[in-house]
Structures are given as structure tokens and as C-alpha cells.
């Protein structure tokens, strides 16, 4: 589905009926990374999954983006769909966006799943790495970004034994526009530290992390879960950073346990 939000074309999935669950994707992927969650949940829930600006079928305007802008795009989409409150699931960049969303639109957040993400801002070194990656994207295209990102997004085991998954993740990156990649890198580099927010999060929270996640290892998940009142932590065995893609059954079970526990 396609609509216009905040001056751009925003693509999204809206499937099923029941309590709404909103899925926010990782960098540099798109809403298709949630296909197995959409399938598993849409028999009991209304599942919404947008492509952030710059990704998938959404518009990719030139210039740098902000996570506040992503949060406002999601908020505009929920207005458009007349959804007042939802449970939100964000993986990595999707999780960073949920901190921005919580700061701006907390009343809409009935529950929060922070998957393979972290609360801290980038270090100076991390920000420099983002600028370098944006330059690489402009100079060499999205294929070069796929080479850099694949070993971060997937575990070594998945890279060696799951060729279809590797193809899927690679092709999502290769189809992303350079403006979308560079815009998102600047958005992530500019995000504030969300550690001070953790103690103030007042909705039910599940923190999910792949055991083999390199970019946001289990220690990052534990750090968040220890500081968010009442948060539950689950480590998904043998899963890398894109834990929902590497271990969909385990990811979905943890998610459904959380959702069922809320109702
Ligand atoms: C992601 O999966 O969204 C990225 O790895 C996040 C990041 O680069 O910090």
C-alpha cells in the first residue's frame, strides 16, 4: 500500500485484524524483512510495517534524514490509518527510531519490543564510520554497502549455511537508493543518547537480542533491560543481528508470548 505522509510517498503493509502491531525495519533493509512476522501475527493482529523514507518502495529524497522525521512519518501513517495506539517492534535502526517515537508520541505506545538495538548514541568513531560509509555509497553504489553490511547483519553460520537468506538480505541492500542509504546513515549518526530515557519508559517492554549479534551484542540488550522498569530480556540462541530472519520461529514465539501476556 502507498500513501502520502509529510510530503513523501510512504509504502507500507497493513494486514490482518486485531490489536495493532507496528514493525520498524533495520538499516539498510525494508519492510520485507518482516514477512515471516507478518505471516505469523496477522491471523490474530493488525500488522503494520512501513518502509522508512529512503527504503523499499518509499520515496528517497536527497539530503540527510533524522530519526525524528522517521518517527513523524510513522506517526502520520498511524493518523492516516486511524490507529490510536499500538505495540511497536523495532530492530536496530527501527529500535533507534522507537526511542525518538517515544520521546514525541509516547501516548501511542502500548508496548515496545526493542530487538537487536542499543540505547547509546554513536561514538565519535562511529559517526566518522557513518560518514565514510555514506561516501562509499556515493562513490561505489549500494553493492559496496552490501559487502560491508552483510557480515555485520548475519552471523558467520548464516553466511555459510543459508544462501537464500544471504541472497535476500544482499538484494534488499542492492535495491536501496544511495540517497536513502546516505540519508539514514546521517540520521543514525545524529541520534541522541537514549540512556536517560530508559528509566522513564512506562509501557510493557520486551528486549530481544540474537546471541551472535555483533553490532548490538547481548550486553547491549541486557543494559537496556536492566534500566527499563519491568522489562523482559530474551536472548535468541544462534541468531545474528537480523535475529528475526535467522531464527524466525524463536523470534515469533518470544513476540507472541509477550503480546499474549499483555492482553
Ligand atoms: C541496523 O541494523 O539497523 C544497523 O546495523 C544499525 C547501525 O548501523 O547502527
PDB file of C-alpha atoms and ligand atoms in Angstrom:
ATOM      1  CA  UNK A   1       0.000   0.000   0.000  1.00  0.00           C
ATOM      2  CA  UNK A   2       1.103   3.565  -0.651  1.00  0.00           C
ATOM      3  CA  UNK A   3       0.081   6.866   0.886  1.00  0.00           C
ATOM      4  CA  UNK A   4       1.481  10.391   1.118  1.00  0.00           C
ATOM      5  CA  UNK A   5       2.835  11.403   4.514  1.00  0.00           C
ATOM      6  CA  UNK A   6       4.805  14.574   5.320  1.00  0.00           C
ATOM      7  CA  UNK A   7       5.249  15.371   1.621  1.00  0.00           C
ATOM      8  CA  UNK A   8       6.611  11.992   0.515  1.00  0.00           C
ATOM      9  CA  UNK A   9       5.236   8.719  -0.797  1.00  0.00           C
ATOM     10  CA  UNK A  10       5.324   6.155   2.020  1.00  0.00           C
ATOM     11  CA  UNK A  11       4.861   2.435   1.325  1.00  0.00           C
ATOM     12  CA  UNK A  12       3.527   0.085   3.971  1.00  0.00           C
ATOM     13  CA  UNK A  13       1.962  -3.277   4.691  1.00  0.00           C
ATOM     14  CA  UNK A  14      -1.348  -3.375   6.549  1.00  0.00           C
ATOM     15  CA  UNK A  15      -2.528  -6.933   7.083  1.00  0.00           C
ATOM     16  CA  UNK A  16      -4.871  -8.728   9.476  1.00  0.00           C
ATOM     17  CA  UNK A  17      -7.316  -7.651  12.111  1.00  0.00           C
ATOM     18  CA  UNK A  18      -6.985  -7.288  15.857  1.00  0.00           C
ATOM     19  CA  UNK A  19      -4.744  -5.288  18.181  1.00  0.00           C
ATOM     20  CA  UNK A  20      -2.267  -3.293  16.029  1.00  0.00           C
ATOM     21  CA  UNK A  21       1.432  -4.164  15.965  1.00  0.00           C
ATOM     22  CA  UNK A  22       3.825  -1.866  14.081  1.00  0.00           C
ATOM     23  CA  UNK A  23       7.161  -3.224  12.765  1.00  0.00           C
ATOM     24  CA  UNK A  24      10.101  -0.895  12.003  1.00  0.00           C
ATOM     25  CA  UNK A  25      12.932  -2.311   9.920  1.00  0.00           C
ATOM     26  CA  UNK A  26      16.728  -2.276  10.150  1.00  0.00           C
ATOM     27  CA  UNK A  27      19.330  -0.479   8.009  1.00  0.00           C
ATOM     28  CA  UNK A  28      19.670  -0.973   5.053  1.00  0.00           C
ATOM     29  CA  UNK A  29      16.679  -3.264   4.673  1.00  0.00           C
ATOM     30  CA  UNK A  30      12.979  -2.622   4.093  1.00  0.00           C
ATOM     31  CA  UNK A  31       9.623  -3.876   5.322  1.00  0.00           C
ATOM     32  CA  UNK A  32      10.035  -7.211   3.510  1.00  0.00           C
ATOM     33  CA  UNK A  33      12.376  -8.287   6.311  1.00  0.00           C
ATOM     34  CA  UNK A  34       9.228  -8.687   8.432  1.00  0.00           C
ATOM     35  CA  UNK A  35       7.411 -11.040   6.039  1.00  0.00           C
ATOM     36  CA  UNK A  36       7.601 -14.013   8.378  1.00  0.00           C
ATOM     37  CA  UNK A  37       6.372 -11.953  11.313  1.00  0.00           C
ATOM     38  CA  UNK A  38       3.531 -10.542   9.185  1.00  0.00           C
ATOM     39  CA  UNK A  39       2.508 -14.070   8.265  1.00  0.00           C
ATOM     40  CA  UNK A  40       2.680 -15.383  11.833  1.00  0.00           C
ATOM     41  CA  UNK A  41       0.921 -12.467  13.516  1.00  0.00           C
ATOM     42  CA  UNK A  42      -1.691 -11.310  11.034  1.00  0.00           C
ATOM     43  CA  UNK A  43      -4.064 -14.149  11.933  1.00  0.00           C
ATOM     44  CA  UNK A  44      -4.554 -12.517  15.351  1.00  0.00           C
ATOM     45  CA  UNK A  45      -3.295  -8.936  14.968  1.00  0.00           C
ATOM     46  CA  UNK A  46      -3.400  -5.989  12.587  1.00  0.00           C
ATOM     47  CA  UNK A  47       0.183  -5.792  11.391  1.00  0.00           C
ATOM     48  CA  UNK A  48       1.562  -2.517  10.039  1.00  0.00           C
ATOM     49  CA  UNK A  49       5.051  -2.373   8.513  1.00  0.00           C
ATOM     50  CA  UNK A  50       6.209   0.793   6.727  1.00  0.00           C
ATOM     51  CA  UNK A  51       9.267   1.299   4.553  1.00  0.00           C
ATOM     52  CA  UNK A  52      11.132   4.215   6.105  1.00  0.00           C
ATOM     53  CA  UNK A  53      11.760   7.140   3.774  1.00  0.00           C
ATOM     54  CA  UNK A  54      14.725   6.164   1.623  1.00  0.00           C
ATOM     55  CA  UNK A  55      13.971   2.426   1.652  1.00  0.00           C
ATOM     56  CA  UNK A  56      11.887  -0.155  -0.158  1.00  0.00           C
ATOM     57  CA  UNK A  57       9.081   1.447  -2.127  1.00  0.00           C
ATOM     58  CA  UNK A  58       9.006   4.724  -0.191  1.00  0.00           C
ATOM     59  CA  UNK A  59      10.389   7.931  -1.667  1.00  0.00           C
ATOM     60  CA  UNK A  60      14.066   8.628  -1.097  1.00  0.00           C
ATOM     61  CA  UNK A  61      14.528  12.397  -1.126  1.00  0.00           C
ATOM     62  CA  UNK A  62      18.093  13.727  -1.326  1.00  0.00           C
ATOM     63  CA  UNK A  63      19.680  15.095   1.848  1.00  0.00           C
ATOM     64  CA  UNK A  64      20.168  13.831   5.365  1.00  0.00           C
ATOM     65  CA  UNK A  65      17.248  12.467   7.332  1.00  0.00           C
ATOM     66  CA  UNK A  66      16.598  12.412  11.087  1.00  0.00           C
ATOM     67  CA  UNK A  67      15.133   9.741  13.315  1.00  0.00           C
ATOM     68  CA  UNK A  68      12.573  12.321  14.478  1.00  0.00           C
ATOM     69  CA  UNK A  69      11.480  12.535  10.837  1.00  0.00           C
ATOM     70  CA  UNK A  70      11.137   8.743  10.665  1.00  0.00           C
ATOM     71  CA  UNK A  71       9.114   8.835  13.906  1.00  0.00           C
ATOM     72  CA  UNK A  72       6.877  11.571  12.491  1.00  0.00           C
ATOM     73  CA  UNK A  73       6.376   9.585   9.271  1.00  0.00           C
ATOM     74  CA  UNK A  74       5.238   6.573  11.330  1.00  0.00           C
ATOM     75  CA  UNK A  75       3.013   8.808  13.433  1.00  0.00           C
ATOM     76  CA  UNK A  76       1.487  10.308  10.271  1.00  0.00           C
ATOM     77  CA  UNK A  77       0.865   6.818   8.918  1.00  0.00           C
ATOM     78  CA  UNK A  78      -0.970   5.842  12.110  1.00  0.00           C
ATOM     79  CA  UNK A  79      -3.088   9.011  11.821  1.00  0.00           C
ATOM     80  CA  UNK A  80      -3.877   8.040   8.230  1.00  0.00           C
ATOM     81  CA  UNK A  81      -4.882   4.527   9.351  1.00  0.00           C
ATOM     82  CA  UNK A  82      -6.884   5.866  12.340  1.00  0.00           C
ATOM     83  CA  UNK A  83      -4.832   3.744  14.756  1.00  0.00           C
ATOM     84  CA  UNK A  84      -4.633   5.441  18.141  1.00  0.00           C
ATOM     85  CA  UNK A  85      -2.305   3.022  19.940  1.00  0.00           C
ATOM     86  CA  UNK A  86      -0.163   0.011  19.070  1.00  0.00           C
ATOM     87  CA  UNK A  87       2.615  -2.270  20.177  1.00  0.00           C
ATOM     88  CA  UNK A  88       5.812  -1.296  18.353  1.00  0.00           C
ATOM     89  CA  UNK A  89       8.606  -3.634  17.313  1.00  0.00           C
ATOM     90  CA  UNK A  90      11.846  -2.078  16.087  1.00  0.00           C
ATOM     91  CA  UNK A  91      15.015  -3.887  15.084  1.00  0.00           C
ATOM     92  CA  UNK A  92      18.308  -1.995  15.237  1.00  0.00           C
ATOM     93  CA  UNK A  93      17.647   1.290  13.331  1.00  0.00           C
ATOM     94  CA  UNK A  94      13.960   0.527  13.900  1.00  0.00           C
ATOM     95  CA  UNK A  95      14.719   0.438  17.640  1.00  0.00           C
ATOM     96  CA  UNK A  96      16.637   3.738  17.489  1.00  0.00           C
ATOM     97  CA  UNK A  97      13.535   5.201  15.828  1.00  0.00           C
ATOM     98  CA  UNK A  98      11.316   3.902  18.615  1.00  0.00           C
ATOM     99  CA  UNK A  99      13.263   5.926  21.171  1.00  0.00           C
ATOM    100  CA  UNK A 100      12.575   9.015  19.031  1.00  0.00           C
ATOM    101  CA  UNK A 101       8.942   7.938  18.708  1.00  0.00           C
ATOM    102  CA  UNK A 102       8.645   7.507  22.481  1.00  0.00           C
ATOM    103  CA  UNK A 103      10.031  10.984  23.094  1.00  0.00           C
ATOM    104  CA  UNK A 104       7.484  12.522  20.703  1.00  0.00           C
ATOM    105  CA  UNK A 105       4.420  10.267  20.721  1.00  0.00           C
ATOM    106  CA  UNK A 106       4.549   8.138  23.903  1.00  0.00           C
ATOM    107  CA  UNK A 107       0.769   8.148  24.295  1.00  0.00           C
ATOM    108  CA  UNK A 108       0.508   5.902  21.244  1.00  0.00           C
ATOM    109  CA  UNK A 109       2.869   3.273  22.602  1.00  0.00           C
ATOM    110  CA  UNK A 110       1.016   0.445  24.324  1.00  0.00           C
ATOM    111  CA  UNK A 111       4.024  -1.875  24.310  1.00  0.00           C
ATOM    112  CA  UNK A 112       7.564  -1.860  22.997  1.00  0.00           C
ATOM    113  CA  UNK A 113       9.838  -4.553  21.589  1.00  0.00           C
ATOM    114  CA  UNK A 114      13.450  -3.473  21.236  1.00  0.00           C
ATOM    115  CA  UNK A 115      15.199  -6.037  19.057  1.00  0.00           C
ATOM    116  CA  UNK A 116      18.945  -6.107  18.369  1.00  0.00           C
ATOM    117  CA  UNK A 117      19.363  -2.435  19.138  1.00  0.00           C
ATOM    118  CA  UNK A 118      21.025  -0.141  21.655  1.00  0.00           C
ATOM    119  CA  UNK A 119      20.167   2.999  23.616  1.00  0.00           C
ATOM    120  CA  UNK A 120      23.538   4.742  23.380  1.00  0.00           C
ATOM    121  CA  UNK A 121      24.336   7.362  20.735  1.00  0.00           C
ATOM    122  CA  UNK A 122      27.182   6.766  18.279  1.00  0.00           C
ATOM    123  CA  UNK A 123      30.716   7.375  19.473  1.00  0.00           C
ATOM    124  CA  UNK A 124      32.799   9.891  17.553  1.00  0.00           C
ATOM    125  CA  UNK A 125      34.496   6.982  15.804  1.00  0.00           C
ATOM    126  CA  UNK A 126      31.094   5.521  14.952  1.00  0.00           C
ATOM    127  CA  UNK A 127      29.969   8.828  13.413  1.00  0.00           C
ATOM    128  CA  UNK A 128      33.144   9.038  11.348  1.00  0.00           C
ATOM    129  CA  UNK A 129      32.469   5.485  10.146  1.00  0.00           C
ATOM    130  CA  UNK A 130      28.964   6.506   9.048  1.00  0.00           C
ATOM    131  CA  UNK A 131      30.353   9.454   7.023  1.00  0.00           C
ATOM    132  CA  UNK A 132      32.891   7.160   5.400  1.00  0.00           C
ATOM    133  CA  UNK A 133      30.154   4.666   4.534  1.00  0.00           C
ATOM    134  CA  UNK A 134      27.991   7.420   3.024  1.00  0.00           C
ATOM    135  CA  UNK A 135      30.954   8.454   0.854  1.00  0.00           C
ATOM    136  CA  UNK A 136      31.462   4.835  -0.202  1.00  0.00           C
ATOM    137  CA  UNK A 137      27.780   4.605  -1.136  1.00  0.00           C
ATOM    138  CA  UNK A 138      28.038   7.750  -3.272  1.00  0.00           C
ATOM    139  CA  UNK A 139      31.288   6.653  -4.909  1.00  0.00           C
ATOM    140  CA  UNK A 140      30.627   2.950  -5.450  1.00  0.00           C
ATOM    141  CA  UNK A 141      26.886   2.394  -5.077  1.00  0.00           C
ATOM    142  CA  UNK A 142      24.728   0.152  -2.926  1.00  0.00           C
ATOM    143  CA  UNK A 143      26.620  -3.021  -3.930  1.00  0.00           C
ATOM    144  CA  UNK A 144      29.641  -1.833  -1.961  1.00  0.00           C
ATOM    145  CA  UNK A 145      27.401  -1.260   1.070  1.00  0.00           C
ATOM    146  CA  UNK A 146      26.125  -4.828   0.778  1.00  0.00           C
ATOM    147  CA  UNK A 147      29.714  -6.096   1.014  1.00  0.00           C
ATOM    148  CA  UNK A 148      30.315  -4.042   4.169  1.00  0.00           C
ATOM    149  CA  UNK A 149      26.991  -4.771   5.834  1.00  0.00           C
ATOM    150  CA  UNK A 150      26.398  -8.482   5.176  1.00  0.00           C
ATOM    151  CA  UNK A 151      28.989  -9.711   7.714  1.00  0.00           C
ATOM    152  CA  UNK A 152      27.512  -7.324  10.284  1.00  0.00           C
ATOM    153  CA  UNK A 153      23.878  -8.228   9.686  1.00  0.00           C
ATOM    154  CA  UNK A 154      24.209 -12.009   9.533  1.00  0.00           C
ATOM    155  CA  UNK A 155      26.090 -14.478  11.727  1.00  0.00           C
ATOM    156  CA  UNK A 156      29.013 -16.421  10.267  1.00  0.00           C
ATOM    157  CA  UNK A 157      26.915 -19.589  10.455  1.00  0.00           C
ATOM    158  CA  UNK A 158      24.101 -17.984   8.447  1.00  0.00           C
ATOM    159  CA  UNK A 159      26.566 -16.580   5.902  1.00  0.00           C
ATOM    160  CA  UNK A 160      27.979 -20.058   5.396  1.00  0.00           C
ATOM    161  CA  UNK A 161      24.833 -22.182   5.534  1.00  0.00           C
ATOM    162  CA  UNK A 162      21.851 -20.048   4.442  1.00  0.00           C
ATOM    163  CA  UNK A 163      22.460 -18.938   0.829  1.00  0.00           C
ATOM    164  CA  UNK A 164      18.815 -17.960   0.261  1.00  0.00           C
ATOM    165  CA  UNK A 165      18.844 -15.689   3.283  1.00  0.00           C
ATOM    166  CA  UNK A 166      22.161 -14.151   2.210  1.00  0.00           C
ATOM    167  CA  UNK A 167      20.693 -13.504  -1.248  1.00  0.00           C
ATOM    168  CA  UNK A 168      17.567 -11.922   0.236  1.00  0.00           C
ATOM    169  CA  UNK A 169      19.481  -9.570   2.557  1.00  0.00           C
ATOM    170  CA  UNK A 170      22.009  -8.680  -0.164  1.00  0.00           C
ATOM    171  CA  UNK A 171      19.347  -7.963  -2.736  1.00  0.00           C
ATOM    172  CA  UNK A 172      17.408  -5.693  -0.336  1.00  0.00           C
ATOM    173  CA  UNK A 173      20.587  -3.657   0.172  1.00  0.00           C
ATOM    174  CA  UNK A 174      21.458  -3.558  -3.535  1.00  0.00           C
ATOM    175  CA  UNK A 175      17.991  -2.263  -4.390  1.00  0.00           C
ATOM    176  CA  UNK A 176      18.242   0.602  -1.883  1.00  0.00           C
ATOM    177  CA  UNK A 177      18.946   4.030  -3.367  1.00  0.00           C
ATOM    178  CA  UNK A 178      22.176   5.795  -2.481  1.00  0.00           C
ATOM    179  CA  UNK A 179      20.170   8.800  -1.236  1.00  0.00           C
ATOM    180  CA  UNK A 180      18.281   6.510   1.154  1.00  0.00           C
ATOM    181  CA  UNK A 181      21.473   4.884   2.442  1.00  0.00           C
ATOM    182  CA  UNK A 182      23.290   8.190   2.955  1.00  0.00           C
ATOM    183  CA  UNK A 183      20.226   9.871   4.479  1.00  0.00           C
ATOM    184  CA  UNK A 184      19.760   7.065   7.010  1.00  0.00           C
ATOM    185  CA  UNK A 185      23.454   6.995   7.932  1.00  0.00           C
ATOM    186  CA  UNK A 186      23.249  10.690   8.813  1.00  0.00           C
ATOM    187  CA  UNK A 187      20.030  10.074  10.771  1.00  0.00           C
ATOM    188  CA  UNK A 188      21.677   7.357  12.860  1.00  0.00           C
ATOM    189  CA  UNK A 189      24.854   9.410  13.351  1.00  0.00           C
ATOM    190  CA  UNK A 190      22.798  12.329  14.667  1.00  0.00           C
ATOM    191  CA  UNK A 191      20.686  10.387  17.146  1.00  0.00           C
ATOM    192  CA  UNK A 192      20.853  11.469  20.780  1.00  0.00           C
ATOM    193  CA  UNK A 193      21.764   9.267  23.724  1.00  0.00           C
ATOM    194  CA  UNK A 194      18.585   7.469  24.819  1.00  0.00           C
ATOM    195  CA  UNK A 195      20.054   6.008  28.035  1.00  0.00           C
ATOM    196  CA  UNK A 196      18.422   8.746  30.190  1.00  0.00           C
ATOM    197  CA  UNK A 197      15.059   7.794  28.668  1.00  0.00           C
ATOM    198  CA  UNK A 198      15.218   4.120  29.670  1.00  0.00           C
ATOM    199  CA  UNK A 199      14.124   4.582  33.310  1.00  0.00           C
ATOM    200  CA  UNK A 200      11.120   6.643  32.179  1.00  0.00           C
ATOM    201  CA  UNK A 201       9.618   4.123  29.756  1.00  0.00           C
ATOM    202  CA  UNK A 202       6.253   3.293  31.233  1.00  0.00           C
ATOM    203  CA  UNK A 203       4.765   0.662  28.884  1.00  0.00           C
ATOM    204  CA  UNK A 204       5.457  -3.093  28.839  1.00  0.00           C
ATOM    205  CA  UNK A 205       8.829  -3.800  27.184  1.00  0.00           C
ATOM    206  CA  UNK A 206      10.480  -6.873  25.694  1.00  0.00           C
ATOM    207  CA  UNK A 207      14.164  -6.712  24.771  1.00  0.00           C
ATOM    208  CA  UNK A 208      15.196  -9.332  22.205  1.00  0.00           C
ATOM    209  CA  UNK A 209      18.773  -9.937  21.103  1.00  0.00           C
ATOM    210  CA  UNK A 210      20.432 -12.551  18.953  1.00  0.00           C
ATOM    211  CA  UNK A 211      23.088 -14.479  20.850  1.00  0.00           C
ATOM    212  CA  UNK A 212      25.542 -13.944  17.969  1.00  0.00           C
ATOM    213  CA  UNK A 213      24.620 -10.308  17.261  1.00  0.00           C
ATOM    214  CA  UNK A 214      27.882  -8.449  16.501  1.00  0.00           C
ATOM    215  CA  UNK A 215      26.762  -4.798  16.061  1.00  0.00           C
ATOM    216  CA  UNK A 216      24.443  -4.815  19.106  1.00  0.00           C
ATOM    217  CA  UNK A 217      25.535  -7.796  21.222  1.00  0.00           C
ATOM    218  CA  UNK A 218      23.534  -9.283  24.124  1.00  0.00           C
ATOM    219  CA  UNK A 219      25.346  -6.941  26.549  1.00  0.00           C
ATOM    220  CA  UNK A 220      23.539  -4.004  24.882  1.00  0.00           C
ATOM    221  CA  UNK A 221      20.195  -5.751  25.343  1.00  0.00           C
ATOM    222  CA  UNK A 222      20.963  -6.562  28.961  1.00  0.00           C
ATOM    223  CA  UNK A 223      21.966  -2.921  29.566  1.00  0.00           C
ATOM    224  CA  UNK A 224      18.543  -1.717  28.348  1.00  0.00           C
ATOM    225  CA  UNK A 225      16.547  -4.432  30.133  1.00  0.00           C
ATOM    226  CA  UNK A 226      18.259  -3.653  33.454  1.00  0.00           C
ATOM    227  CA  UNK A 227      17.251   0.007  33.217  1.00  0.00           C
ATOM    228  CA  UNK A 228      13.702  -0.147  31.830  1.00  0.00           C
ATOM    229  CA  UNK A 229      11.220  -0.776  34.641  1.00  0.00           C
ATOM    230  CA  UNK A 230       9.744  -4.289  34.370  1.00  0.00           C
ATOM    231  CA  UNK A 231      11.405  -5.080  31.030  1.00  0.00           C
ATOM    232  CA  UNK A 232      11.819  -8.682  29.995  1.00  0.00           C
ATOM    233  CA  UNK A 233      15.009  -9.839  28.216  1.00  0.00           C
ATOM    234  CA  UNK A 234      15.218 -12.755  25.809  1.00  0.00           C
ATOM    235  CA  UNK A 235      18.382 -13.885  24.057  1.00  0.00           C
ATOM    236  CA  UNK A 236      17.673 -15.806  20.857  1.00  0.00           C
ATOM    237  CA  UNK A 237      20.152 -18.689  20.598  1.00  0.00           C
ATOM    238  CA  UNK A 238      22.298 -18.983  17.472  1.00  0.00           C
ATOM    239  CA  UNK A 239      20.911 -15.778  15.911  1.00  0.00           C
ATOM    240  CA  UNK A 240      22.929 -12.883  14.489  1.00  0.00           C
ATOM    241  CA  UNK A 241      21.913  -9.220  14.222  1.00  0.00           C
ATOM    242  CA  UNK A 242      18.874  -9.804  11.988  1.00  0.00           C
ATOM    243  CA  UNK A 243      17.556 -12.272  14.557  1.00  0.00           C
ATOM    244  CA  UNK A 244      14.006 -12.278  13.125  1.00  0.00           C
ATOM    245  CA  UNK A 245      15.369 -13.523   9.792  1.00  0.00           C
ATOM    246  CA  UNK A 246      17.881 -16.016  11.156  1.00  0.00           C
ATOM    247  CA  UNK A 247      15.579 -17.560  13.780  1.00  0.00           C
ATOM    248  CA  UNK A 248      12.015 -16.599  12.806  1.00  0.00           C
ATOM    249  CA  UNK A 249      10.309 -19.337  14.844  1.00  0.00           C
ATOM    250  CA  UNK A 250      12.100 -18.365  18.064  1.00  0.00           C
ATOM    251  CA  UNK A 251      11.641 -14.650  17.381  1.00  0.00           C
ATOM    252  CA  UNK A 252       7.913 -15.095  16.717  1.00  0.00           C
ATOM    253  CA  UNK A 253       7.431 -17.253  19.782  1.00  0.00           C
ATOM    254  CA  UNK A 254       9.048 -14.624  22.038  1.00  0.00           C
ATOM    255  CA  UNK A 255       6.969 -11.913  20.390  1.00  0.00           C
ATOM    256  CA  UNK A 256       3.699 -13.817  20.686  1.00  0.00           C
ATOM    257  CA  UNK A 257       4.404 -14.711  24.338  1.00  0.00           C
ATOM    258  CA  UNK A 258       4.904 -11.007  25.002  1.00  0.00           C
ATOM    259  CA  UNK A 259       1.788  -9.942  23.105  1.00  0.00           C
ATOM    260  CA  UNK A 260      -0.353 -12.642  24.723  1.00  0.00           C
ATOM    261  CA  UNK A 261       0.970 -11.670  28.147  1.00  0.00           C
ATOM    262  CA  UNK A 262      -0.207  -8.103  27.571  1.00  0.00           C
ATOM    263  CA  UNK A 263      -3.823  -8.940  26.779  1.00  0.00           C
TER     264      UNK A 263
HETATM  265  C1  LIG B   1      20.836  -1.761  11.560  1.00  0.00           C
HETATM  266  O1  LIG B   1      20.784  -2.993  11.519  1.00  0.00           O
HETATM  267  O2  LIG B   1      19.819  -1.057  11.520  1.00  0.00           O
HETATM  268  C2  LIG B   1      22.203  -1.126  11.632  1.00  0.00           C
HETATM  269  O3  LIG B   1      23.185  -2.103  11.756  1.00  0.00           O
HETATM  270  C3  LIG B   1      22.255  -0.168  12.769  1.00  0.00           C
HETATM  271  C4  LIG B   1      23.522   0.580  12.866  1.00  0.00           C
HETATM  272  O4  LIG B   1      24.278   0.665  11.891  1.00  0.00           O
HETATM  273  O5  LIG B   1      23.786   1.146  13.939  1.00  0.00           O
END
